[in-house]
Coordinates of C-alpha atoms and ligand atoms in Angstrom, one line a residue:
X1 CA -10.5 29.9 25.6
X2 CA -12.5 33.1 25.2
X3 CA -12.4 35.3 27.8
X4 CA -14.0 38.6 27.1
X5 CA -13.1 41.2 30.3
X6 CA -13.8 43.3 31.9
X7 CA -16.8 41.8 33.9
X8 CA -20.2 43.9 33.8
X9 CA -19.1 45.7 37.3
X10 CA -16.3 46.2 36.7
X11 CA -17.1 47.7 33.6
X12 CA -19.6 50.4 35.1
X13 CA -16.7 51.6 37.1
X14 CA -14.3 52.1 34.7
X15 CA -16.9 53.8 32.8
X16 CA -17.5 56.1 35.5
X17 CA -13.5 56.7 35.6
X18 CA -13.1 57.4 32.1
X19 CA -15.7 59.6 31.2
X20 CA -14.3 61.5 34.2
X21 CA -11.3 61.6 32.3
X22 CA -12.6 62.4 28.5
X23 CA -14.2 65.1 30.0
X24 CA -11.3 66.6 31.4
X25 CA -8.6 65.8 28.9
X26 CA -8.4 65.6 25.2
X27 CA -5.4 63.7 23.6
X28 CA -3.4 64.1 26.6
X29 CA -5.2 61.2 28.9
X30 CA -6.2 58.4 27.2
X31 CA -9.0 56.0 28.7
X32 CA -8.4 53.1 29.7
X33 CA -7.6 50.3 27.3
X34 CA -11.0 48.5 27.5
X35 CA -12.7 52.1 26.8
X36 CA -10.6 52.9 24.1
X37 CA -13.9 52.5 21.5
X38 CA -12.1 49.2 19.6
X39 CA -13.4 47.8 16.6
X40 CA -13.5 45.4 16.2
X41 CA -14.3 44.4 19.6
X42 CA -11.2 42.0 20.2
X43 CA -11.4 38.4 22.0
X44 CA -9.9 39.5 25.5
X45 CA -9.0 42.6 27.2
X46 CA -7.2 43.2 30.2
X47 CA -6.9 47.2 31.2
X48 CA -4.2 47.9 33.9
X49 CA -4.1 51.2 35.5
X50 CA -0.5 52.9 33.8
X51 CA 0.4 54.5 30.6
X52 CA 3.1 54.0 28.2
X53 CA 4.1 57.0 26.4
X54 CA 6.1 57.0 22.5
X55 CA 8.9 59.2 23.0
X56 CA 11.7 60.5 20.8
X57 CA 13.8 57.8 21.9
X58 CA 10.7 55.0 20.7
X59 CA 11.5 52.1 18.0
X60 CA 10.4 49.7 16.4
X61 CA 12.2 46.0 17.0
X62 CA 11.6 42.9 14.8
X63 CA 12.7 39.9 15.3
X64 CA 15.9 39.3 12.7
X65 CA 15.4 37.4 10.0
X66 CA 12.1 37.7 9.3
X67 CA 11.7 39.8 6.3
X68 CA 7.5 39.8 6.9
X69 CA 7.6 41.2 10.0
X70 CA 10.1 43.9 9.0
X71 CA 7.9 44.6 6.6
X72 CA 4.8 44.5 9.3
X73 CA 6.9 47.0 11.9
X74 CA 7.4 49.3 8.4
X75 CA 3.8 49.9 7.9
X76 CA 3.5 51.1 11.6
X77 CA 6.2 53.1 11.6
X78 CA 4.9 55.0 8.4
X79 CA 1.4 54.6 10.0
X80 CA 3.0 57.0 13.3
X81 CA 5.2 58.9 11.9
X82 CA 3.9 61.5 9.7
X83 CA 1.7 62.2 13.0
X84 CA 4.1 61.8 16.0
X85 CA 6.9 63.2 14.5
X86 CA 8.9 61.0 16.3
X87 CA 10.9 59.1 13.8
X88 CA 10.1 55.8 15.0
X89 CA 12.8 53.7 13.8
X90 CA 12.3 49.7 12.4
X91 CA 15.3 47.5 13.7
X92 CA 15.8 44.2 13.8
X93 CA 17.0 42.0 17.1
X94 CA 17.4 38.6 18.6
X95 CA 16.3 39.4 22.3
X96 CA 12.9 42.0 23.6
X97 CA 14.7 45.4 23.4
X98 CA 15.2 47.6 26.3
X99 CA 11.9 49.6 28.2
X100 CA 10.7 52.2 25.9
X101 CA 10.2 50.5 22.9
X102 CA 7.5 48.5 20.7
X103 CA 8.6 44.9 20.3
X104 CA 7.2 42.9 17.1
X105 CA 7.8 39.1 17.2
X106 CA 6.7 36.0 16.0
X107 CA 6.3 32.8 18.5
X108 CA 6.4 29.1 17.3
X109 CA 4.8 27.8 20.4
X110 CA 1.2 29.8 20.4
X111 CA -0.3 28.0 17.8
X112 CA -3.8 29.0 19.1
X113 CA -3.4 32.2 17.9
X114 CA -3.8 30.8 14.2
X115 CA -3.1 32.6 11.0
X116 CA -4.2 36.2 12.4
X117 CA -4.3 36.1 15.9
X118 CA -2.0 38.3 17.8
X119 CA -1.2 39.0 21.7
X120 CA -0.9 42.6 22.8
X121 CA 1.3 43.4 25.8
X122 CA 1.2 47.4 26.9
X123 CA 3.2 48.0 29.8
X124 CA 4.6 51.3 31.4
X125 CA 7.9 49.4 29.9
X126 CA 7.3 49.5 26.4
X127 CA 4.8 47.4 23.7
X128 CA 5.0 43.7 23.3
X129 CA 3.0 42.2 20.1
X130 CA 3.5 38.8 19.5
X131 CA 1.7 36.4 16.5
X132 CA 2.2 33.0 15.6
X133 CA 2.1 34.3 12.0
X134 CA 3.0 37.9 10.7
X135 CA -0.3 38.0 9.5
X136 CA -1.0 38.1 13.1
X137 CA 1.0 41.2 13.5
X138 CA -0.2 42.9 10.9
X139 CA -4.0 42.4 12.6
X140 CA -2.3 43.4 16.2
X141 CA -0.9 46.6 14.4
X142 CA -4.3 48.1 14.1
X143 CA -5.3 47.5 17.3
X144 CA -2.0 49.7 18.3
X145 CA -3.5 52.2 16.5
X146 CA -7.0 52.7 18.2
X147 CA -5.1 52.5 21.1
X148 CA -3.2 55.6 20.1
X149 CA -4.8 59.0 20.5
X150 CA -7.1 59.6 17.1
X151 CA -4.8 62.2 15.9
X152 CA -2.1 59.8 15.3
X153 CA -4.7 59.0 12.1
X154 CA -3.7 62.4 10.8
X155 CA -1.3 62.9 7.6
X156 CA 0.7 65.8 9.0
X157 CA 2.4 66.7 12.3
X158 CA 0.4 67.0 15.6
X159 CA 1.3 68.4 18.8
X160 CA 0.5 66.6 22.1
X161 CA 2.0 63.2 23.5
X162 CA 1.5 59.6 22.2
X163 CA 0.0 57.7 25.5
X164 CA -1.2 54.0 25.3
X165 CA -3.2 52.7 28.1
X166 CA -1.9 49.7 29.4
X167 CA -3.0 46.4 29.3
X168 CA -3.0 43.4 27.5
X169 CA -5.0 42.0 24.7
X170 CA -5.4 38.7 22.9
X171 CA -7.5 38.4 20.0
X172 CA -7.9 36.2 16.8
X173 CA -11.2 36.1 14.4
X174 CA -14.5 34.2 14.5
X175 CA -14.1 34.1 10.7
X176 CA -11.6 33.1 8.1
X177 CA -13.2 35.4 5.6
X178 CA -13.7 38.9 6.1
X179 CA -14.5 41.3 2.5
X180 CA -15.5 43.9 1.1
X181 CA -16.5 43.8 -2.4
X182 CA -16.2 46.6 -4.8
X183 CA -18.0 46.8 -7.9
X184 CA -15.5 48.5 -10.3
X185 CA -18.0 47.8 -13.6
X186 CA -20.6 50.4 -13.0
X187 CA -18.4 52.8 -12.3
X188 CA -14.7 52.6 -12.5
X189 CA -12.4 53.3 -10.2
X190 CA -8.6 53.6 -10.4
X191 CA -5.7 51.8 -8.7
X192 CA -4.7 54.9 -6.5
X193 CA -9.0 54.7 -5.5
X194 CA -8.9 51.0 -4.9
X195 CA -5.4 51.6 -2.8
X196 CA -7.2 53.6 -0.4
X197 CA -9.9 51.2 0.1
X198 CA -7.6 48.5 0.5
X199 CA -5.8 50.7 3.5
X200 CA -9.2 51.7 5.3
X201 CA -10.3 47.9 5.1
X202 CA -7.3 46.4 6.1
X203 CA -7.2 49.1 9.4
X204 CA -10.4 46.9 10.4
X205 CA -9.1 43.8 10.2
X206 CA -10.9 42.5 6.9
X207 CA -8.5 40.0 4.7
X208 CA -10.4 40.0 1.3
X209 CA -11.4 42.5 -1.6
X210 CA -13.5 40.7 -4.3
X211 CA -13.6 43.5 -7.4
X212 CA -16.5 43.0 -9.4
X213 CA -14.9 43.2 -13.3
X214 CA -17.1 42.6 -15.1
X215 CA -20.7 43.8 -16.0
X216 CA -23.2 44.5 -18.6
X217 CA -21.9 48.5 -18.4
X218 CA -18.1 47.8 -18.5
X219 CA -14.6 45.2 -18.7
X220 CA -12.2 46.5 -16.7
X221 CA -9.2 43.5 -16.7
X222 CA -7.0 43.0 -19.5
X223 CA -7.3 40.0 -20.9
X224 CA -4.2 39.2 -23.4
X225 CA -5.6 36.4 -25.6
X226 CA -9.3 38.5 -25.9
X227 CA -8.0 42.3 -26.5
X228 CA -11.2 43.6 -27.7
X229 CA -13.0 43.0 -23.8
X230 CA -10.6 46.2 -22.9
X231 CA -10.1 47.9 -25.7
X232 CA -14.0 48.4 -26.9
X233 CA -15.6 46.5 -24.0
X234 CA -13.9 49.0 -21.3
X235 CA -15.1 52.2 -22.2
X236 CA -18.5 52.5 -21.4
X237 CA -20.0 52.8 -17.5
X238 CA -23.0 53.8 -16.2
X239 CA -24.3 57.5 -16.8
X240 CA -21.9 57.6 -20.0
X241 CA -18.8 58.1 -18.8
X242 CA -15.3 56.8 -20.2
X243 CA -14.5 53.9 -18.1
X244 CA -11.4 52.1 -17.9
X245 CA -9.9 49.0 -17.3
X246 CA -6.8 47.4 -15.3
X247 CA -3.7 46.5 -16.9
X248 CA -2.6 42.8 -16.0
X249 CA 0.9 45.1 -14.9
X250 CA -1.6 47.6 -12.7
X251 CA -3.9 44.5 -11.6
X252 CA -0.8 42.9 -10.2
X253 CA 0.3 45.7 -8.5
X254 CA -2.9 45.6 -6.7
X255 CA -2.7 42.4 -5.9
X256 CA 0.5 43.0 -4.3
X257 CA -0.7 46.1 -2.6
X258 CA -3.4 43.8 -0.9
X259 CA -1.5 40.9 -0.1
X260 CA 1.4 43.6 1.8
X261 CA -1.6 44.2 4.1
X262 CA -2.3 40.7 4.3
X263 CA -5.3 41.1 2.0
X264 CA -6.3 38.8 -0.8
X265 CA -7.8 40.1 -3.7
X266 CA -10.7 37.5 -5.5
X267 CA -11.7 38.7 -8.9
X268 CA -14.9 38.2 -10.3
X269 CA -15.8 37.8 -14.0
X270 CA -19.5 37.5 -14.3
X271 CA -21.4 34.7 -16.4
X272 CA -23.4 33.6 -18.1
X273 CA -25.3 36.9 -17.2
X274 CA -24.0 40.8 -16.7
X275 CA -22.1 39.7 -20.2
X276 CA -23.1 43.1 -22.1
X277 CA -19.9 44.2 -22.7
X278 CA -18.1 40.9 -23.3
X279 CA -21.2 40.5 -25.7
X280 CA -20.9 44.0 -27.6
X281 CA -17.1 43.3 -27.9
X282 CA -17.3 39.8 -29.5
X283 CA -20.5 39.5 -31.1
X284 CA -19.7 35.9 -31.6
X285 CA -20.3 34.9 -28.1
X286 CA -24.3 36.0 -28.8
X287 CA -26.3 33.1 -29.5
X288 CA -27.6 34.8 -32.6
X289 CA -24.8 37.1 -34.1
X290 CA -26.5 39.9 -35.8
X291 CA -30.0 40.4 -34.0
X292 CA -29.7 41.9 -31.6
X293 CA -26.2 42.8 -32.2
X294 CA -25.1 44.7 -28.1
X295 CA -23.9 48.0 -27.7
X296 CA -22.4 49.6 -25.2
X297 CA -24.8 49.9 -22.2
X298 CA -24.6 52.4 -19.7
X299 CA -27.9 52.2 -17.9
X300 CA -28.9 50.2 -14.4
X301 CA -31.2 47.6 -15.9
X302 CA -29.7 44.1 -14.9
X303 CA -30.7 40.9 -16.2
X304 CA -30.9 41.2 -19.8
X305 CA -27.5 39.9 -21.4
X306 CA -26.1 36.3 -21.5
X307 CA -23.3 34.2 -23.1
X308 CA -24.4 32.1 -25.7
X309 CA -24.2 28.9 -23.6
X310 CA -24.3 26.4 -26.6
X311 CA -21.7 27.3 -28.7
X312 CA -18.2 25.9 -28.0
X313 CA -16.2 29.1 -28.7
X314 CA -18.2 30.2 -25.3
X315 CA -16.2 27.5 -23.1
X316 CA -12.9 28.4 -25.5
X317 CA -14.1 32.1 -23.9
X318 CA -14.7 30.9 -20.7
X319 CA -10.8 29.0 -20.3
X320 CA -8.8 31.5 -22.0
X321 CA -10.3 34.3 -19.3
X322 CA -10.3 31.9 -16.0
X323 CA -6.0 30.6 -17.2
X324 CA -5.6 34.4 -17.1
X325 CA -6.9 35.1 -13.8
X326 CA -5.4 32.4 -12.0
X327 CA -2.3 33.3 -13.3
X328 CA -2.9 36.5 -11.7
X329 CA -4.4 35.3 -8.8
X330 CA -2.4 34.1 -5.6
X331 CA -5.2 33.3 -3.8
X332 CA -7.4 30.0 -4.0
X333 CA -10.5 31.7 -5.2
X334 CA -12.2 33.0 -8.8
X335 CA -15.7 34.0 -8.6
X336 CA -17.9 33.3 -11.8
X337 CA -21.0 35.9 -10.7
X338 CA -23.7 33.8 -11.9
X339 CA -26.7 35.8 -10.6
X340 CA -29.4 36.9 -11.9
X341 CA -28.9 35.1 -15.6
X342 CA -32.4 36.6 -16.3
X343 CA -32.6 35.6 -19.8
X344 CA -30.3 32.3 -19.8
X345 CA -32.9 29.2 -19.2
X346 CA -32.8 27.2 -16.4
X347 CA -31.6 24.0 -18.3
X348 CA -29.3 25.6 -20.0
X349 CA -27.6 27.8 -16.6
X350 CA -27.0 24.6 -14.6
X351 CA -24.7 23.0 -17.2
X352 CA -23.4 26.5 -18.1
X353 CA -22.2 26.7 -14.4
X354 CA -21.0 22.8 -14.0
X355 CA -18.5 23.4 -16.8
X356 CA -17.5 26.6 -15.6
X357 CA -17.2 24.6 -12.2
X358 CA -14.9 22.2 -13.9
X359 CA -12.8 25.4 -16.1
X360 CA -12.2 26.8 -12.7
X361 CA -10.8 23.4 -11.0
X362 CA -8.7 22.9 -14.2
X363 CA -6.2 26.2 -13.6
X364 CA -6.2 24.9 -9.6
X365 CA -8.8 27.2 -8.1
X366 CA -12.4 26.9 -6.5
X367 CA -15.1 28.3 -7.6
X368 CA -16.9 31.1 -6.2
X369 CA -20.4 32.3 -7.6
X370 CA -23.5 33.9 -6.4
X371 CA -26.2 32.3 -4.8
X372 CA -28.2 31.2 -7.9
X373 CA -25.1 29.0 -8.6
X374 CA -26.9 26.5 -6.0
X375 CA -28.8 25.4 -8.6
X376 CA -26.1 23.5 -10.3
X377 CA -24.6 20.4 -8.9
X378 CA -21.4 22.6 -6.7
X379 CA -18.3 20.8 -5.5
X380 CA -18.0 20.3 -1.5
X381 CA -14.8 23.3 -2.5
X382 CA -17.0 25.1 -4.0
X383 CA -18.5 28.2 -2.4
X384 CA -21.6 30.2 -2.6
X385 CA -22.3 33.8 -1.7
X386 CA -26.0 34.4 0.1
X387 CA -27.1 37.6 -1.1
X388 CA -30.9 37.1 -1.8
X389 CA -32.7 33.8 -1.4
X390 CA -32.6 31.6 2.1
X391 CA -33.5 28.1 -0.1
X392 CA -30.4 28.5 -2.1
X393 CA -28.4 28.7 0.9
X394 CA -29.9 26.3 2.6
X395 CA -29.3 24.3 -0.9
X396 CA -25.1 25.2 -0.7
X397 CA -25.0 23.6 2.8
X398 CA -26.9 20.0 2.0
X399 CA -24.4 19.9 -0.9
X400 CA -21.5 20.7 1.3
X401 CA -20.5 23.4 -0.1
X402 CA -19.6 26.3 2.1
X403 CA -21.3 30.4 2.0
X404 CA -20.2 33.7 2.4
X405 CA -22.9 35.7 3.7
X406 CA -23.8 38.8 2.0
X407 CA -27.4 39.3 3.1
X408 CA -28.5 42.6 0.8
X409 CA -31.1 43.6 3.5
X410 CA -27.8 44.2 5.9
X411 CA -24.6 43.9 4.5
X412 CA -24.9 45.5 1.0
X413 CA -23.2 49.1 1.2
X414 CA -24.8 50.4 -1.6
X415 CA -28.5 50.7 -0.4
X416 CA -29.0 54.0 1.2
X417 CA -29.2 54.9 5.0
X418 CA -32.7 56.5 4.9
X419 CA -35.2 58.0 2.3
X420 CA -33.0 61.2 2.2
X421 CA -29.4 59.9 1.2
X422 CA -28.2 61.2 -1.6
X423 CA -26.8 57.6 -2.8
X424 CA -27.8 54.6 -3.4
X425 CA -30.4 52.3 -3.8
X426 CA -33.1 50.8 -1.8
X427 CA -34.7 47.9 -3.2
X428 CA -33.3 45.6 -0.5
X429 CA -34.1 47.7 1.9
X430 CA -32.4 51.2 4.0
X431 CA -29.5 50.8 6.4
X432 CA -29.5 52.6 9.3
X433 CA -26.2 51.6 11.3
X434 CA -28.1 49.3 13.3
X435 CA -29.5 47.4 11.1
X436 CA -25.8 46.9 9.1
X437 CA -24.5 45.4 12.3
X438 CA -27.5 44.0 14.1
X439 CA -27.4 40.5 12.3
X440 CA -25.8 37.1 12.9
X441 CA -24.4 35.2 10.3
X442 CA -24.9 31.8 12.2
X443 CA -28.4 32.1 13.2
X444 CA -30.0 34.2 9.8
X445 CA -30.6 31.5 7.6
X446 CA -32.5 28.0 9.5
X447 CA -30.3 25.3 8.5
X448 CA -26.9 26.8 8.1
X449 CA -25.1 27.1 11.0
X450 CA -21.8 28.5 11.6
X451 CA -19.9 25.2 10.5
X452 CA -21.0 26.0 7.1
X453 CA -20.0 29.7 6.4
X454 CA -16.4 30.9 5.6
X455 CA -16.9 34.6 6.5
X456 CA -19.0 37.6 5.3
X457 CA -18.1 40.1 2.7
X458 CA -20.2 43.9 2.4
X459 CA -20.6 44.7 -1.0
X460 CA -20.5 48.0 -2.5
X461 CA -22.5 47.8 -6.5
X462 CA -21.6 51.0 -7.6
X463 CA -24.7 52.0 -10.1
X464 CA -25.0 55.3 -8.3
X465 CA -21.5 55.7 -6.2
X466 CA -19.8 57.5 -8.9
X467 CA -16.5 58.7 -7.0
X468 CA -14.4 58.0 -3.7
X469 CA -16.5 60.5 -1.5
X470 CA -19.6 58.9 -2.6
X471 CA -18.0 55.1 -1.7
X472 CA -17.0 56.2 1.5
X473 CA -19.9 57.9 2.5
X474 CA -21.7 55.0 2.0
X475 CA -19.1 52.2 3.3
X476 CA -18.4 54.0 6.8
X477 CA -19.2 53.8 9.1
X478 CA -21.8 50.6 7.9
X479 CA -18.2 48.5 6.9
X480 CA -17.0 48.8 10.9
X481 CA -19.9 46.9 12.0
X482 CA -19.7 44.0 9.4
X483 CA -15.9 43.8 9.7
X484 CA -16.6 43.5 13.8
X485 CA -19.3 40.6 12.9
X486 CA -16.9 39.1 11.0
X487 CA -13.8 39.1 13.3
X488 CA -15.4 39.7 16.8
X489 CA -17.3 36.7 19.0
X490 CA -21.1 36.5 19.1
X491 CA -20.6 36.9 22.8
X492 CA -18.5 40.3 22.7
X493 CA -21.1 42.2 20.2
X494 CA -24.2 43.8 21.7
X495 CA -25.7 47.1 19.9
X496 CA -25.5 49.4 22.9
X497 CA -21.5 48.9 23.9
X498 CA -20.9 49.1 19.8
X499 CA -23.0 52.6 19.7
X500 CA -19.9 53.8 22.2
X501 CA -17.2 52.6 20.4
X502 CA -18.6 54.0 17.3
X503 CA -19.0 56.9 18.6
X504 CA -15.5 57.0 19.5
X505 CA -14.4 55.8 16.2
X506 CA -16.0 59.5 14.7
X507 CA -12.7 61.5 15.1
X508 CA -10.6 58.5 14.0
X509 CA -12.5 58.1 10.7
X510 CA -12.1 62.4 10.6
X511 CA -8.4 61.9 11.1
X512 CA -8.0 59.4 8.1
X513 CA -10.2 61.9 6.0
X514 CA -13.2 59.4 5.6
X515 CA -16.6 61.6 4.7
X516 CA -18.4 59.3 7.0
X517 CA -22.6 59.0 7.2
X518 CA -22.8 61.0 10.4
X519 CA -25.8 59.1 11.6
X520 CA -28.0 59.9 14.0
X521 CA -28.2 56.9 16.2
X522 CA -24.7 57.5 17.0
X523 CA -23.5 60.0 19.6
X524 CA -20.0 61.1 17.9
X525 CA -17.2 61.8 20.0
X526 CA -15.5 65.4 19.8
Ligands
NGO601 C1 -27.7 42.7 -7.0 C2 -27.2 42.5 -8.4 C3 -26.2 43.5 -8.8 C4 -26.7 44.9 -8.4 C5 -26.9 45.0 -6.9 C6 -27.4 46.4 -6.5 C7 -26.4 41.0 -7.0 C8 -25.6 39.8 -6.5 N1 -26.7 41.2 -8.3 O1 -26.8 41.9 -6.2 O2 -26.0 43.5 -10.2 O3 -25.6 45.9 -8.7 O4 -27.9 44.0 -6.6 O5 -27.7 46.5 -5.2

């Protein structure tokens, strides 16, 4: 059942109490657990009136046995530690541990709590987070953390205590899909770069990153049976620079990275379009070999290239790329792009993607592709990503086929705030931070209802973003907003209570050393 407390009243009091408090106290008092400025916004809270305080004498306890959640209690302890100073220790135990402590462990019999759901017990004796999965632990880990002063974000030793409102909290998502995607063609961006994404989407609760390898400007995945996509077709990006590419090594690494934080990583080859640098590197995969022959490209034109979608060695292409992927691929999903195949006619795209379609099934994964992949007959495992056009999403769900929703008017990072950014794009439209969380992925498009969509993913093309300030100025604090529409109710998001937490979020953001947009709709806390 969802329960979202506190009531409206009872709400206006404790508002009343706590502002009382922030404007006494800084990191000392913390506000009650249901002011605390959560995202995102979780299922239930309940705030009590006590505190529990981390002490020298504060550990970590597992339950024994399970390697996961050793691994979960880990991450929090090196989460705390720098911060606190307080050596939190992880051990593992077959019974709660003794008052003072913070208890991680895993029940069989709460199956409502899914995959990711987690149960937060804060009492003046200690912290209880239980999951039905450790997946679940990992989510109720973050919450932990926003319920920690914002300091506890910071890399080196603070002074001060380490209070947690009490309370309890249960919480799972509306969505099984939460991602962001980054674009790592335009511009590349290394494994350390992608790392830190990975942390700072994972500390809201999103499960996916999709990495865009592949465009006109750049390859940037090794591919062992096709050497030349890396070693010629990696080394252009947009504005001229070197580029680089992933190592099937490094790309595992990341993979690994992700799925440590419970994060899958989908990887996109684009096709038959945004095929530039496959093109320039294997001039056989050009319908007409010698004129035009490609070169490198490194401007922000898009729809000009495409695969040569009659000629066998194309599919030959196609295979030896997708085996490789889904050999590196834990997850169930490779996305084949497919949008915006400018130059690619119509009769030949829609066979181009069916047999892609079919590759994709052959090495035991389902197919994701951009919205213009509607146009071909899709499998009912199949999924399509909105982005642009409400018919084609209207045309995944007749054919059963289920959608992410990446509207570009809301959810694409890269367009800029307002007319003055110094970022970005605007042809969808500007993003103010209303507008990136003011939208409902159940009610946007007539026809597709919430049955029909997986999740939501923000995507961040990376044309302009040419380094990690630049992606996170643009990413935060819009990617807060989409990761609460994708893991909050309908019924716990309204604009005004998000504005607060938001706002509270400010010195959180500071304290993990994200350049944040310091927007003007938002009143940031000190
Ligand atoms: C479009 C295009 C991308 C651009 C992006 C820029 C899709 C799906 N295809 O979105 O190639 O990079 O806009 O906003």
């Amino acid at each position: 059942m969802i329960n979202i407390l506190p009531t409206p009243s009872f709400k206006i009091a404790l508002s009343v109490f706590s502002l009382t408090l922030l404007a006494s106290c800084g990191n000392d008092e913390p506000a009650k657990l249901s002011e605390q400025g959560l995202i995102p916004m979780p299922v239930s809270v309940t705030a009590s009136d006590s505190l529990f305080e981390l002490t020298e004498n504060t550990d970590i306890y597992v339950s024994q046995g399970s390697e996961e959640s050793q691994k979960v209690g880990q991450y929090l302890a090196d989460k705390l530690n720098p911060s606190t100073g307080l050596g939190l220790e992880v051990k593992a135990t077959d019974a709660a541990p003794a008052a003072g402590n913070i208890y991680l462990t895993l029940t069989a019999a709460d199956t409502t709590l899914g995959d990711e759901g987690y149960e937060l017990n804060i009492s003046t004796q200690g912290v209880t987070l239980t999951a039905h999965q450790p997946a679940g632990l990992f989510r109720g880990i973050q919450t932990l953390r926003q319920a920690l002063p914002a300091d506890v974000e910071k890399a080196d030793k603070q002074s001060g205590s380490w209070k947690i409102p009490t309370g309890t909290i249960r919480d799972f998502p509306t969505y099984a899909y939460r991602g962001a995607m980054l674009d790592v063609a335009r511009h590349f961006f290394s494994v350390d770069d992608v790392k830190r994404y990975i942390d700072l989407i994972a500390a809201y609760k999103m499960n996916v990153l999709h990495l865009h390898l592949s465009d006109d400007q750049g390859w940037r995945i090794e591919i062992k049976s096709w050497p030349k996509l890396t070693s010629f077709g990696s080394k252009s990006e947009v504005g001229g620079g070197e580029g680089g590419f992933y190592t099937q090594e490094q790309y595992k690494d990341l993979v690994k990275y992700a799925l440590d934080r419970y994060i899958m990583i989908v990887p996109e080859i684009d096709m038959p379009g945004h095929t530039n640098a496959a093109l320039a590197a294997y001039p056989e995969l050009n319908c007409n070999e010698k004129d035009p022959n490609p070169k490198p490209y490194s401007g922000i034109e898009v729809g000009f290239s495409t695969l040569c979608t009659s000629k066998e060695i194309t599919y030959k292409f196609v295979d030896d790329v997708m085996r490789e992927l889904a050999a590196l691929t834990p997850g169930p999903y490779l996305h084949m792009g497919g949008d915006e195949s400018h130059v690619t006619p119509m009769e030949d795209y829609i066979p181009f993607v069916e047999r892609v379609q079919d590759i994709i099934q052959s090495h035991g994964k389902q197919m994701i592709g951009w919205d213009e992949v509607t146009n071909a007959k899709l499998k009912t495992n199949s999924i399509a990503q909105y982005w642009a056009k409400a018919e084609y999403a209207q045309s995944a769900a007749k054919q059963g086929a289920k959608l992410i929703m990446s509207p570009a008017k809301y959810a694409y990072l890269d367009m800029q705030y307002d007319s003055t950014t110094k970022y970005g794009l605007h042809w969808a439209a500007y993003i103010e931070i209303d507008s990136a969380y003011n939208w409902e992925p159940s009610t946007m498009v007539p026809g597709v209802t919430q049955a029909d969509i997986l999740g939501i993913e923000a995507p961040m093309w990376t044309e302009t973003i040419v380094d990690m300030d630049a992606l996170e100025y643009m990413a935060f604090p819009r990617l807060l907003g989409i990761a609460e529409i994708g893991w909050s109710p309908k019924s716990a998001r309204n604009w005004e209570d998000y504005r607060r937490r938001l706002g509270q979020q400010g010195k959180r953001m500071e304290a993990m050393g994200i350049g944040y947009y310091p927007s003007k709709q938002i009143e940031w806390g000190k």
